[in-house]
């Protein structure tokens, strides 16, 4: 028997992301705001050459609404 997320054509990470979003949206106001802040992330990248850090670039996508 195949897992429901796999049968739907989702990766496990995508399935977890959707499930977490649903749980966060079901919470009351204060816990929901705290959970949404924990769900935010920042991703930055810098190339190092010769022991020196290059320009730092943000790799985060714009939030989808």
mmCIF file of C-alpha atoms in Angstrom:
data_model
loop_
_atom_site.group_PDB
_atom_site.id
_atom_site.type_symbol
_atom_site.label_atom_id
_atom_site.label_comp_id
_atom_site.label_asym_id
_atom_site.label_seq_id
_atom_site.Cartn_x
_atom_site.Cartn_y
_atom_site.Cartn_z
ATOM 1 C CA UNK A 1 0.000 0.000 0.000
ATOM 2 C CA UNK A 2 1.376 3.398 -1.016
ATOM 3 C CA UNK A 3 1.307 6.333 1.400
ATOM 4 C CA UNK A 4 -1.401 8.885 0.572
ATOM 5 C CA UNK A 5 1.125 11.705 0.029
ATOM 6 C CA UNK A 6 3.075 9.577 -2.440
ATOM 7 C CA UNK A 7 -0.060 8.495 -4.297
ATOM 8 C CA UNK A 8 -0.983 12.192 -4.625
ATOM 9 C CA UNK A 9 2.353 12.855 -6.325
ATOM 10 C CA UNK A 10 3.885 14.853 -3.452
ATOM 11 C CA UNK A 11 7.347 14.588 -1.991
ATOM 12 C CA UNK A 12 7.538 13.914 1.728
ATOM 13 C CA UNK A 13 8.962 17.397 2.372
ATOM 14 C CA UNK A 14 6.101 19.038 0.450
ATOM 15 C CA UNK A 15 3.596 16.917 2.385
ATOM 16 C CA UNK A 16 5.126 18.019 5.703
ATOM 17 C CA UNK A 17 5.107 21.650 4.599
ATOM 18 C CA UNK A 18 1.397 21.498 3.735
ATOM 19 C CA UNK A 19 0.546 19.703 6.980
ATOM 20 C CA UNK A 20 2.474 22.259 9.072
ATOM 21 C CA UNK A 21 0.731 25.151 7.299
ATOM 22 C CA UNK A 22 -2.700 23.603 7.974
ATOM 23 C CA UNK A 23 -1.898 23.117 11.663
ATOM 24 C CA UNK A 24 -0.575 26.690 12.011
ATOM 25 C CA UNK A 25 -3.710 28.137 10.396
ATOM 26 C CA UNK A 26 -5.976 26.143 12.720
ATOM 27 C CA UNK A 27 -4.507 27.659 15.906
ATOM 28 C CA UNK A 28 -5.992 30.564 17.860
ATOM 29 C CA UNK A 29 -4.569 34.045 17.275
ATOM 30 C CA UNK A 30 -1.605 34.229 19.721
ATOM 31 C CA UNK A 31 -0.301 30.666 19.265
ATOM 32 C CA UNK A 32 -0.808 31.024 15.494
ATOM 33 C CA UNK A 33 1.336 34.165 15.321
ATOM 34 C CA UNK A 34 4.105 32.498 17.333
ATOM 35 C CA UNK A 35 3.983 29.381 15.130
ATOM 36 C CA UNK A 36 4.059 31.451 11.929
ATOM 37 C CA UNK A 37 7.184 33.270 13.136
ATOM 38 C CA UNK A 38 8.880 29.916 13.753
ATOM 39 C CA UNK A 39 7.952 28.896 10.201
ATOM 40 C CA UNK A 40 9.778 31.878 8.659
ATOM 41 C CA UNK A 41 13.328 31.404 7.528
ATOM 42 C CA UNK A 42 16.098 33.368 5.962
ATOM 43 C CA UNK A 43 18.535 31.827 3.551
ATOM 44 C CA UNK A 44 21.683 33.669 2.584
ATOM 45 C CA UNK A 45 24.624 32.633 0.440
ATOM 46 C CA UNK A 46 28.141 33.981 0.185
ATOM 47 C CA UNK A 47 30.922 32.628 -2.011
ATOM 48 C CA UNK A 48 34.321 32.445 -0.358
ATOM 49 C CA UNK A 49 37.499 32.767 -2.420
ATOM 50 C CA UNK A 50 41.029 32.949 -1.099
ATOM 51 C CA UNK A 51 39.814 33.063 2.502
ATOM 52 C CA UNK A 52 37.659 36.160 1.886
ATOM 53 C CA UNK A 53 33.890 36.316 1.923
ATOM 54 C CA UNK A 54 32.228 37.628 -1.228
ATOM 55 C CA UNK A 55 28.912 39.421 -1.568
ATOM 56 C CA UNK A 56 26.108 38.012 0.601
ATOM 57 C CA UNK A 57 22.961 37.243 -1.405
ATOM 58 C CA UNK A 58 19.521 36.432 -0.039
ATOM 59 C CA UNK A 59 18.071 33.240 -1.525
ATOM 60 C CA UNK A 60 14.675 33.503 0.188
ATOM 61 C CA UNK A 61 11.629 33.594 -2.057
ATOM 62 C CA UNK A 62 8.895 36.178 -1.712
ATOM 63 C CA UNK A 63 6.111 34.856 0.541
ATOM 64 C CA UNK A 64 3.256 33.264 -1.389
ATOM 65 C CA UNK A 65 -0.231 34.409 -0.498
#
